[in-house]
mmCIF file of C-alpha atoms and ligand atoms in Angstrom:
data_model
loop_
_atom_site.group_PDB
_atom_site.id
_atom_site.type_symbol
_atom_site.label_atom_id
_atom_site.label_comp_id
_atom_site.label_asym_id
_atom_site.label_seq_id
_atom_site.Cartn_x
_atom_site.Cartn_y
_atom_site.Cartn_z
ATOM 1 C CA MET A 837 60.816 131.847 109.568
ATOM 2 C CA PRO A 838 64.312 133.250 109.067
ATOM 3 C CA THR A 839 67.398 131.750 109.597
ATOM 4 C CA PRO A 840 68.487 132.456 113.092
ATOM 5 C CA ILE A 841 72.063 134.282 113.491
ATOM 6 C CA ILE A 842 72.955 132.320 116.546
ATOM 7 C CA ALA A 843 72.915 128.642 115.504
ATOM 8 C CA PRO A 844 72.422 126.073 117.884
ATOM 9 C CA PHE A 845 75.722 124.954 119.820
ATOM 10 C CA PRO A 846 77.464 122.908 122.325
ATOM 11 C CA ALA A 847 77.704 124.889 125.477
ATOM 12 C CA SER A 848 80.964 124.325 125.737
ATOM 13 C CA ARG A 849 83.633 122.466 123.454
ATOM 14 C CA LEU A 850 86.307 121.261 126.033
ATOM 15 C CA ARG A 851 88.010 119.360 122.651
ATOM 16 C CA ARG A 852 89.030 122.980 121.469
ATOM 17 C CA LEU A 853 91.979 122.904 123.988
ATOM 18 C CA ARG A 854 93.400 119.802 123.182
ATOM 19 C CA ARG A 855 93.298 119.991 119.509
ATOM 20 C CA THR A 856 97.092 120.556 119.076
ATOM 21 C CA PRO A 857 100.211 119.650 121.344
ATOM 22 C CA ALA A 858 100.835 123.569 121.601
ATOM 23 C CA ILE A 859 97.386 124.136 123.162
ATOM 24 C CA ARG A 860 97.599 121.216 125.323
ATOM 25 C CA ALA A 861 100.270 122.138 126.847
ATOM 26 C CA MET A 862 99.583 125.528 127.650
ATOM 27 C CA VAL A 863 96.451 124.118 129.446
ATOM 28 C CA SER A 864 98.538 121.231 131.370
ATOM 29 C CA GLU A 865 97.450 121.369 135.039
ATOM 30 C CA CYS A 866 100.989 119.370 136.122
ATOM 31 C CA ASP A 867 104.169 118.034 134.846
ATOM 32 C CA ILE A 868 107.035 115.433 136.108
ATOM 33 C CA THR A 869 110.468 116.920 136.133
ATOM 34 C CA PRO A 870 113.562 115.099 137.238
ATOM 35 C CA ALA A 871 113.217 117.657 140.601
ATOM 36 C CA ASN A 872 110.388 115.874 141.801
ATOM 37 C CA LEU A 873 112.169 112.640 141.549
ATOM 38 C CA ILE A 874 114.185 110.201 144.559
ATOM 39 C CA TRP A 875 115.435 107.235 143.080
ATOM 40 C CA PRO A 876 115.829 104.363 145.666
ATOM 41 C CA ILE A 877 118.972 102.030 145.134
ATOM 42 C CA PHE A 878 119.999 99.020 146.555
ATOM 43 C CA VAL A 879 123.501 98.318 147.833
ATOM 44 C CA THR A 880 125.179 94.803 148.826
ATOM 45 C CA GLU A 881 128.061 93.949 150.969
ATOM 46 C CA VAL A 882 127.912 90.488 149.841
ATOM 47 C CA PRO A 883 130.452 89.088 146.890
ATOM 48 C CA GLY A 884 128.395 87.537 144.362
ATOM 49 C CA ALA A 885 125.143 89.273 145.174
ATOM 50 C CA GLU A 886 125.179 92.453 142.856
ATOM 51 C CA GLY A 887 123.347 92.175 139.584
ATOM 52 C CA ALA A 888 119.586 91.611 138.608
ATOM 53 C CA ILE A 889 116.757 91.516 141.107
ATOM 54 C CA PRO A 890 114.593 88.932 139.081
ATOM 55 C CA SER A 891 111.232 90.456 140.182
ATOM 56 C CA MET A 892 112.019 93.532 139.917
ATOM 57 C CA PRO A 893 113.596 93.573 135.853
ATOM 58 C CA GLY A 894 115.813 96.054 135.094
ATOM 59 C CA VAL A 895 117.007 96.634 138.816
ATOM 60 C CA GLU A 896 120.119 95.792 140.376
ATOM 61 C CA ARG A 897 121.759 95.054 143.346
ATOM 62 C CA LEU A 898 124.828 97.493 143.609
ATOM 63 C CA THR A 899 128.431 97.548 144.935
ATOM 64 C CA LEU A 900 129.589 100.507 146.509
ATOM 65 C CA ASP A 901 131.255 101.379 143.413
ATOM 66 C CA GLY A 902 128.374 100.691 141.685
ATOM 67 C CA ALA A 903 126.334 103.041 144.020
ATOM 68 C CA LYS A 904 129.035 105.694 143.738
ATOM 69 C CA ARG A 905 128.257 105.399 139.756
ATOM 70 C CA ALA A 906 124.400 105.651 140.257
ATOM 71 C CA ALA A 907 124.896 108.522 142.556
ATOM 72 C CA GLU A 908 126.988 110.379 139.671
ATOM 73 C CA ARG A 909 124.210 109.312 136.928
ATOM 74 C CA ALA A 910 121.764 111.010 139.173
ATOM 75 C CA ALA A 911 123.479 114.082 139.494
ATOM 76 C CA ASN A 912 123.915 114.421 135.844
ATOM 77 C CA LEU A 913 120.050 113.794 135.182
ATOM 78 C CA GLY A 914 118.925 116.354 137.582
ATOM 79 C CA ILE A 915 117.715 114.081 140.416
ATOM 80 C CA PRO A 916 117.931 115.726 143.679
ATOM 81 C CA ALA A 917 118.357 112.576 146.157
ATOM 82 C CA ILE A 918 118.977 109.088 145.769
ATOM 83 C CA CYS A 919 117.563 106.784 149.019
ATOM 84 C CA ILE A 920 120.103 103.842 149.917
ATOM 85 C CA PHE A 921 118.476 100.377 150.781
ATOM 86 C CA PRO A 922 121.263 97.925 152.255
ATOM 87 C CA HIS A 923 121.183 94.565 151.060
ATOM 88 C CA SER A 924 123.582 92.651 153.983
ATOM 89 C CA ASP A 925 124.864 89.363 154.767
ATOM 90 C CA GLN A 926 122.432 87.381 155.905
ATOM 91 C CA ASN A 927 124.813 85.531 158.211
ATOM 92 C CA LEU A 928 125.339 88.918 160.461
ATOM 93 C CA ARG A 929 121.656 89.341 161.064
ATOM 94 C CA THR A 930 120.697 89.217 164.306
ATOM 95 C CA GLU A 931 117.569 89.146 166.790
ATOM 96 C CA THR A 932 118.979 91.722 168.514
ATOM 97 C CA CYS A 933 119.905 94.233 165.418
ATOM 98 C CA GLU A 934 122.985 95.626 166.506
ATOM 99 C CA ARG A 935 124.632 95.907 163.128
ATOM 100 C CA ALA A 936 121.909 98.555 162.243
ATOM 101 C CA TRP A 937 123.715 101.308 164.495
ATOM 102 C CA ASP A 938 127.334 99.950 163.338
ATOM 103 C CA ALA A 939 129.085 102.976 161.693
ATOM 104 C CA ASP A 940 130.710 100.152 159.297
ATOM 105 C CA ASN A 941 127.167 98.358 158.839
ATOM 106 C CA ILE A 942 126.857 98.453 154.257
ATOM 107 C CA GLY A 943 124.699 101.703 154.411
ATOM 108 C CA ASN A 944 126.425 104.212 156.192
ATOM 109 C CA ARG A 945 129.617 102.721 154.064
ATOM 110 C CA ALA A 946 127.210 103.734 151.162
ATOM 111 C CA ILE A 947 126.091 107.126 152.941
ATOM 112 C CA ARG A 948 130.098 108.022 152.910
ATOM 113 C CA ALA A 949 130.628 106.687 149.392
ATOM 114 C CA VAL A 950 128.222 108.462 147.675
ATOM 115 C CA LYS A 951 128.846 111.751 149.772
ATOM 116 C CA GLU A 952 132.471 112.233 149.024
ATOM 117 C CA THR A 953 131.580 111.455 145.167
ATOM 118 C CA VAL A 954 128.731 113.991 144.414
ATOM 119 C CA PRO A 955 128.896 115.937 147.835
ATOM 120 C CA ASP A 956 125.464 117.847 146.387
ATOM 121 C CA LEU A 957 123.455 114.902 146.017
ATOM 122 C CA ALA A 958 120.959 114.898 148.788
ATOM 123 C CA VAL A 959 121.168 111.096 150.422
ATOM 124 C CA MET A 960 118.344 109.917 152.216
ATOM 125 C CA THR A 961 118.263 106.343 154.184
ATOM 126 C CA ASP A 962 116.126 103.799 155.511
ATOM 127 C CA ILE A 963 115.299 103.671 159.182
ATOM 128 C CA ALA A 964 114.200 100.234 160.345
ATOM 129 C CA LEU A 965 115.712 97.556 161.593
ATOM 130 C CA ASP A 966 114.556 94.767 159.166
ATOM 131 C CA PRO A 967 117.682 94.601 156.854
ATOM 132 C CA TYR A 968 119.853 93.788 159.958
ATOM 133 C CA ASN A 969 116.917 91.697 161.635
ATOM 134 C CA ALA A 970 117.261 87.883 161.766
ATOM 135 C CA ASN A 971 113.284 87.398 161.379
ATOM 136 C CA GLY A 972 112.709 90.470 158.452
ATOM 137 C CA HIS A 973 110.690 92.612 161.073
ATOM 138 C CA ASP A 974 111.080 96.121 161.403
ATOM 139 C CA GLY A 975 111.394 96.076 165.215
ATOM 140 C CA ILE A 976 112.697 94.121 167.670
ATOM 141 C CA VAL A 977 110.604 91.136 168.159
ATOM 142 C CA VAL A 978 110.418 89.177 171.600
ATOM 143 C CA ASP A 979 108.426 85.926 172.034
ATOM 144 C CA GLY A 980 106.499 87.135 168.895
ATOM 145 C CA GLU A 981 105.879 90.447 170.142
ATOM 146 C CA ILE A 982 107.375 93.708 167.835
ATOM 147 C CA LEU A 983 108.519 95.850 170.712
ATOM 148 C CA ASN A 984 107.341 99.389 170.244
ATOM 149 C CA ASP A 985 110.153 101.197 172.749
ATOM 150 C CA GLU A 986 112.523 99.040 172.405
ATOM 151 C CA THR A 987 112.788 99.493 169.033
ATOM 152 C CA VAL A 988 112.676 102.937 168.955
ATOM 153 C CA GLU A 989 115.753 103.534 171.179
ATOM 154 C CA ALA A 990 117.408 101.173 168.489
ATOM 155 C CA LEU A 991 115.771 103.127 165.777
ATOM 156 C CA VAL A 992 117.821 106.569 167.514
ATOM 157 C CA ARG A 993 120.964 105.159 167.318
ATOM 158 C CA MET A 994 120.565 103.655 163.397
ATOM 159 C CA ALA A 995 119.735 107.297 162.667
ATOM 160 C CA LEU A 996 122.513 109.085 164.944
ATOM 161 C CA VAL A 997 125.129 107.094 163.365
ATOM 162 C CA GLN A 998 123.149 107.907 159.595
ATOM 163 C CA ALA A 999 123.715 111.804 160.382
ATOM 164 C CA GLU A 1000 126.989 111.198 161.479
ATOM 165 C CA SER A 1001 127.586 109.098 158.131
ATOM 166 C CA GLY A 1002 126.423 112.238 156.103
ATOM 167 C CA ALA A 1003 122.653 111.411 155.731
ATOM 168 C CA ASP A 1004 120.889 114.641 154.344
ATOM 169 C CA ILE A 1005 117.198 113.013 155.022
ATOM 170 C CA LEU A 1006 116.281 110.067 157.438
ATOM 171 C CA GLY A 1007 113.265 108.295 155.887
ATOM 172 C CA PRO A 1008 111.698 106.179 159.099
ATOM 173 C CA SER A 1009 109.853 103.283 157.701
ATOM 174 C CA ASP A 1010 109.446 101.347 160.805
ATOM 175 C CA MET A 1011 105.679 102.871 161.856
ATOM 176 C CA MET A 1012 106.605 102.439 165.244
ATOM 177 C CA ASP A 1013 105.024 104.877 167.967
ATOM 178 C CA GLY A 1014 107.085 107.953 168.702
ATOM 179 C CA ARG A 1015 109.761 107.378 166.556
ATOM 180 C CA ILE A 1016 109.637 110.917 164.922
ATOM 181 C CA GLY A 1017 109.730 112.710 168.382
ATOM 182 C CA ALA A 1018 112.511 110.530 169.457
ATOM 183 C CA LEU A 1019 114.243 110.857 166.682
ATOM 184 C CA ARG A 1020 113.796 114.917 166.410
ATOM 185 C CA GLY A 1021 115.295 115.060 169.805
ATOM 186 C CA ALA A 1022 118.086 113.031 169.571
ATOM 187 C CA LEU A 1023 119.278 114.772 166.586
ATOM 188 C CA GLU A 1024 119.063 118.162 168.259
ATOM 189 C CA GLN A 1025 120.703 117.199 171.046
ATOM 190 C CA ALA A 1026 123.555 115.429 168.991
ATOM 191 C CA GLY A 1027 123.927 118.797 166.818
ATOM 192 C CA HIS A 1028 122.641 117.262 163.679
ATOM 193 C CA LYS A 1029 120.074 120.095 163.842
ATOM 194 C CA HIS A 1030 119.965 120.551 159.951
ATOM 195 C CA VAL A 1031 119.150 116.723 159.086
ATOM 196 C CA ALA A 1032 115.631 116.464 157.773
ATOM 197 C CA ILE A 1033 113.399 113.893 158.561
ATOM 198 C CA LEU A 1034 110.955 112.329 155.797
ATOM 199 C CA SER A 1035 108.772 110.120 157.308
ATOM 200 C CA TYR A 1036 106.815 107.192 156.111
ATOM 201 C CA ALA A 1037 103.821 108.420 158.067
ATOM 202 C CA ALA A 1038 100.941 106.565 155.976
ATOM 203 C CA LYS A 1039 102.917 103.360 155.267
ATOM 204 C CA PHE A 1040 100.332 100.245 154.668
ATOM 205 C CA ALA A 1041 100.744 96.873 155.373
ATOM 206 C CA SER A 1042 100.682 95.803 151.950
ATOM 207 C CA ALA A 1043 101.291 92.950 149.377
ATOM 208 C CA PHE A 1044 103.144 95.260 147.104
ATOM 209 C CA TYR A 1045 106.294 95.455 148.796
ATOM 210 C CA GLY A 1046 107.141 91.506 147.832
ATOM 211 C CA PRO A 1047 110.012 92.450 145.337
ATOM 212 C CA PHE A 1048 111.694 94.683 147.472
ATOM 213 C CA ARG A 1049 111.813 92.054 149.891
ATOM 214 C CA ASP A 1050 113.603 89.715 147.673
ATOM 215 C CA ALA A 1051 115.999 92.741 146.396
ATOM 216 C CA VAL A 1052 117.373 92.850 150.182
ATOM 217 C CA GLY A 1053 116.972 89.179 150.988
ATOM 218 C CA ALA A 1054 113.992 89.643 153.352
ATOM 219 C CA SER A 1055 111.545 87.262 151.482
ATOM 220 C CA GLY A 1056 111.237 83.820 153.462
ATOM 221 C CA ARG A 1057 112.714 84.983 156.502
ATOM 222 C CA LEU A 1058 109.672 87.512 157.689
ATOM 223 C CA VAL A 1059 108.246 85.474 160.436
ATOM 224 C CA GLY A 1060 104.560 86.289 160.207
ATOM 225 C CA ASP A 1061 103.670 89.670 158.938
ATOM 226 C CA LYS A 1062 103.824 93.561 159.881
ATOM 227 C CA LYS A 1063 100.219 94.077 160.157
ATOM 228 C CA THR A 1064 100.796 95.055 163.931
ATOM 229 C CA TYR A 1065 102.724 97.780 162.830
ATOM 230 C CA GLN A 1066 101.802 98.940 159.368
ATOM 231 C CA ILE A 1067 98.173 100.570 158.695
ATOM 232 C CA ASN A 1068 95.304 98.084 157.584
ATOM 233 C CA PRO A 1069 94.775 99.537 153.708
ATOM 234 C CA ALA A 1070 90.886 99.672 154.339
ATOM 235 C CA ASN A 1071 91.970 102.530 157.191
ATOM 236 C CA ARG A 1072 92.026 106.307 155.581
ATOM 237 C CA GLY A 1073 91.170 107.837 158.927
ATOM 238 C CA GLU A 1074 93.890 106.372 160.521
ATOM 239 C CA ALA A 1075 96.598 107.321 157.770
ATOM 240 C CA ILE A 1076 95.491 110.856 158.134
ATOM 241 C CA ARG A 1077 96.005 110.807 162.006
ATOM 242 C CA CYS A 1078 99.478 109.106 161.907
ATOM 243 C CA VAL A 1079 100.396 112.051 159.156
ATOM 244 C CA ALA A 1080 98.939 114.752 161.770
ATOM 245 C CA ARG A 1081 101.072 112.772 164.933
ATOM 246 C CA ASP A 1082 104.464 112.774 162.469
ATOM 247 C CA LEU A 1083 104.307 116.472 161.411
ATOM 248 C CA ALA A 1084 103.652 117.283 165.085
ATOM 249 C CA GLU A 1085 106.420 115.207 166.633
ATOM 250 C CA GLY A 1086 108.860 117.198 163.873
ATOM 251 C CA ALA A 1087 108.950 115.382 160.745
ATOM 252 C CA ASP A 1088 109.955 117.898 157.920
ATOM 253 C CA MET A 1089 108.172 115.845 155.078
ATOM 254 C CA VAL A 1090 105.367 112.716 155.294
ATOM 255 C CA MET A 1091 105.152 110.024 152.409
ATOM 256 C CA VAL A 1092 102.344 107.732 151.752
ATOM 257 C CA LYS A 1093 103.360 104.112 150.781
ATOM 258 C CA PRO A 1094 102.559 102.487 148.408
ATOM 259 C CA GLY A 1095 101.687 104.725 145.508
ATOM 260 C CA LEU A 1096 99.352 104.512 142.998
ATOM 261 C CA PRO A 1097 96.731 102.277 144.850
ATOM 262 C CA TYR A 1098 96.744 105.147 147.591
ATOM 263 C CA LEU A 1099 96.179 108.263 145.542
ATOM 264 C CA ASP A 1100 93.167 109.288 147.564
ATOM 265 C CA ILE A 1101 95.579 109.204 150.776
ATOM 266 C CA CYS A 1102 98.067 111.652 148.856
ATOM 267 C CA ARG A 1103 95.807 113.861 147.827
ATOM 268 C CA ALA A 1104 93.500 113.969 151.461
ATOM 269 C CA VAL A 1105 97.541 114.180 153.199
ATOM 270 C CA LYS A 1106 98.287 117.430 150.721
ATOM 271 C CA ASP A 1107 94.795 119.479 150.995
ATOM 272 C CA GLN A 1108 94.581 118.875 154.721
ATOM 273 C CA PHE A 1109 98.187 119.657 155.858
ATOM 274 C CA GLY A 1110 99.810 121.298 152.846
ATOM 275 C CA ALA A 1111 103.275 119.663 153.620
ATOM 276 C CA PRO A 1112 105.926 118.167 151.629
ATOM 277 C CA THR A 1113 104.399 115.053 150.337
ATOM 278 C CA PHE A 1114 105.836 112.609 149.011
ATOM 279 C CA ALA A 1115 104.470 108.878 147.702
ATOM 280 C CA TYR A 1116 106.501 105.551 147.226
ATOM 281 C CA GLN A 1117 105.575 103.830 143.891
ATOM 282 C CA VAL A 1118 107.117 100.740 145.685
ATOM 283 C CA SER A 1119 108.511 97.566 144.165
ATOM 284 C CA GLY A 1120 105.452 96.009 143.233
ATOM 285 C CA GLU A 1121 104.029 98.696 141.260
ATOM 286 C CA TYR A 1122 107.251 98.647 139.378
ATOM 287 C CA ALA A 1123 106.997 95.082 138.851
ATOM 288 C CA MET A 1124 103.561 95.161 137.799
ATOM 289 C CA LEU A 1125 104.477 98.342 135.282
ATOM 290 C CA GLU A 1126 107.954 96.976 133.987
ATOM 291 C CA GLY A 1127 106.924 94.136 133.122
ATOM 292 C CA ALA A 1128 103.840 94.477 131.311
ATOM 293 C CA ILE A 1129 105.954 97.166 129.606
ATOM 294 C CA ARG A 1130 109.014 94.377 128.694
ATOM 295 C CA ASN A 1131 105.882 92.062 127.660
ATOM 296 C CA GLY A 1132 104.922 94.323 125.003
ATOM 297 C CA TRP A 1133 101.300 94.639 126.948
ATOM 298 C CA LEU A 1134 102.169 98.509 127.497
ATOM 299 C CA SER A 1135 103.714 100.872 126.179
ATOM 300 C CA ARG A 1136 106.492 102.969 128.295
ATOM 301 C CA ASP A 1137 104.169 105.792 128.194
ATOM 302 C CA ALA A 1138 102.157 104.078 131.095
ATOM 303 C CA MET A 1139 105.565 104.641 133.089
ATOM 304 C CA MET A 1140 105.235 108.572 132.450
ATOM 305 C CA GLU A 1141 101.407 108.347 133.200
ATOM 306 C CA SER A 1142 101.589 106.659 136.336
ATOM 307 C CA LEU A 1143 104.292 109.182 137.814
ATOM 308 C CA LEU A 1144 102.100 112.225 136.174
ATOM 309 C CA CYS A 1145 98.946 111.047 138.603
ATOM 310 C CA PHE A 1146 101.293 111.312 141.288
ATOM 311 C CA ARG A 1147 101.738 114.820 140.587
ATOM 312 C CA ARG A 1148 97.812 115.372 139.843
ATOM 313 C CA ALA A 1149 97.285 114.131 143.305
ATOM 314 C CA GLY A 1150 98.944 116.589 145.097
ATOM 315 C CA CYS A 1151 102.514 114.965 145.288
ATOM 316 C CA ASP A 1152 105.183 116.671 145.718
ATOM 317 C CA GLY A 1153 107.803 113.924 144.595
ATOM 318 C CA ILE A 1154 108.022 110.578 144.333
ATOM 319 C CA LEU A 1155 110.633 107.642 144.847
ATOM 320 C CA THR A 1156 110.343 105.433 141.961
ATOM 321 C CA TYR A 1157 112.604 102.900 140.499
ATOM 322 C CA PHE A 1158 111.556 104.458 137.458
ATOM 323 C CA ALA A 1159 113.795 107.720 138.206
ATOM 324 C CA PRO A 1160 116.919 107.645 136.020
ATOM 325 C CA GLN A 1161 114.532 106.240 132.928
ATOM 326 C CA VAL A 1162 111.957 108.669 133.684
ATOM 327 C CA ALA A 1163 114.371 111.747 133.948
ATOM 328 C CA GLU A 1164 116.130 110.763 130.965
ATOM 329 C CA ALA A 1165 112.415 110.846 128.879
ATOM 330 C CA VAL A 1166 111.642 114.172 130.160
ATOM 331 C CA ARG A 1167 114.820 115.658 129.352
ATOM 332 C CA SER A 1168 114.999 114.642 125.710
HETATM 333 C C1 PBG B 1680 111.372 98.137 155.362
HETATM 334 C C2 PBG B 1680 111.059 98.891 153.910
HETATM 335 C C3 PBG B 1680 110.244 98.199 152.815
HETATM 336 C C4 PBG B 1680 110.061 99.282 152.271
HETATM 337 C C5 PBG B 1680 110.903 100.398 152.236
HETATM 338 N N1 PBG B 1680 111.301 99.826 153.404
HETATM 339 C C6 PBG B 1680 109.336 96.883 152.880
HETATM 340 C C7 PBG B 1680 108.510 96.437 154.146
HETATM 341 O O1 PBG B 1680 108.094 97.542 154.848
HETATM 342 O O2 PBG B 1680 108.518 95.179 154.283
HETATM 343 C C8 PBG B 1680 109.534 98.714 150.495
HETATM 344 C C9 PBG B 1680 109.657 99.647 149.194
HETATM 345 C C10 PBG B 1680 109.360 99.162 148.166
HETATM 346 O O3 PBG B 1680 108.427 97.775 148.053
HETATM 347 O O4 PBG B 1680 109.748 99.152 146.912
HETATM 348 N N2 PBG B 1680 111.585 98.874 155.945
#
């Protein structure tokens, strides 16, 4: 028997394209750049409360001056937006939440401070009553019930003052029904036609928000849980319906939250609607990763990998406490 000219071979050698960094770069299907990041920051009005948040190693509550410096840092790193979360005076939190629409609350002061310092940086806000609510809920509570329509009215007031303060992107994170339509209508009527809404459309009732509640001083204050308004983590179909509803009501962009455990939702949302889709890599995800990295149990590459996975899942951008670190890493 003569030796055959064509020897037996594996039908496909996929390792060929993994052989060198140059070839791997050529065939990489997605990437992460600073433009894909939104950086959430905490701003406090309480003297002495600035500084470390133990359950979020490396993240600090900032003063107004600190917020301005963070904004400059974001702009220098090419991060397009920051998201401001207020840490308010506990003694001024009430059941009626009126400080939520006070133009001089810490959130609104931070919006103005940042816009004056770095006008080109996009400022995103959080719309929900929890920072100003005595009982830690996102809505108005009467006799143990979170009232939907009364809350939406309060949220509209809150949003208009944020828009007046210079916010570029409003982030309703409250999960009340009808709030996107109400916000959109009120913004139009008040002449804020260009203020965008990034809806926390698929926001799940998650245990991964724990460290955030430490950061904003809500831990231990929350009466009950948020399961009557946030989505059951078991429910994908319901999440899709929430996104469809919010887009129909006038949301410009939508968010899935938390992030990594919910990548199936991210992919489904992007495929089904094609709208700008964001994920929030929340405080508990950050704490797990950063804690393990600081202990030497994971390498810093785990941070980059986690963000790349959001991109692979179809996300246009990610809200992440890693934002400045990641921007620095991809720039160097
Ligand atoms: C509240 C709000 C929460 C987060 C953002 N906005 C917490 C909650 O719903 O209890 C969580 C963010 C994070 O965990 O990083 N309106």
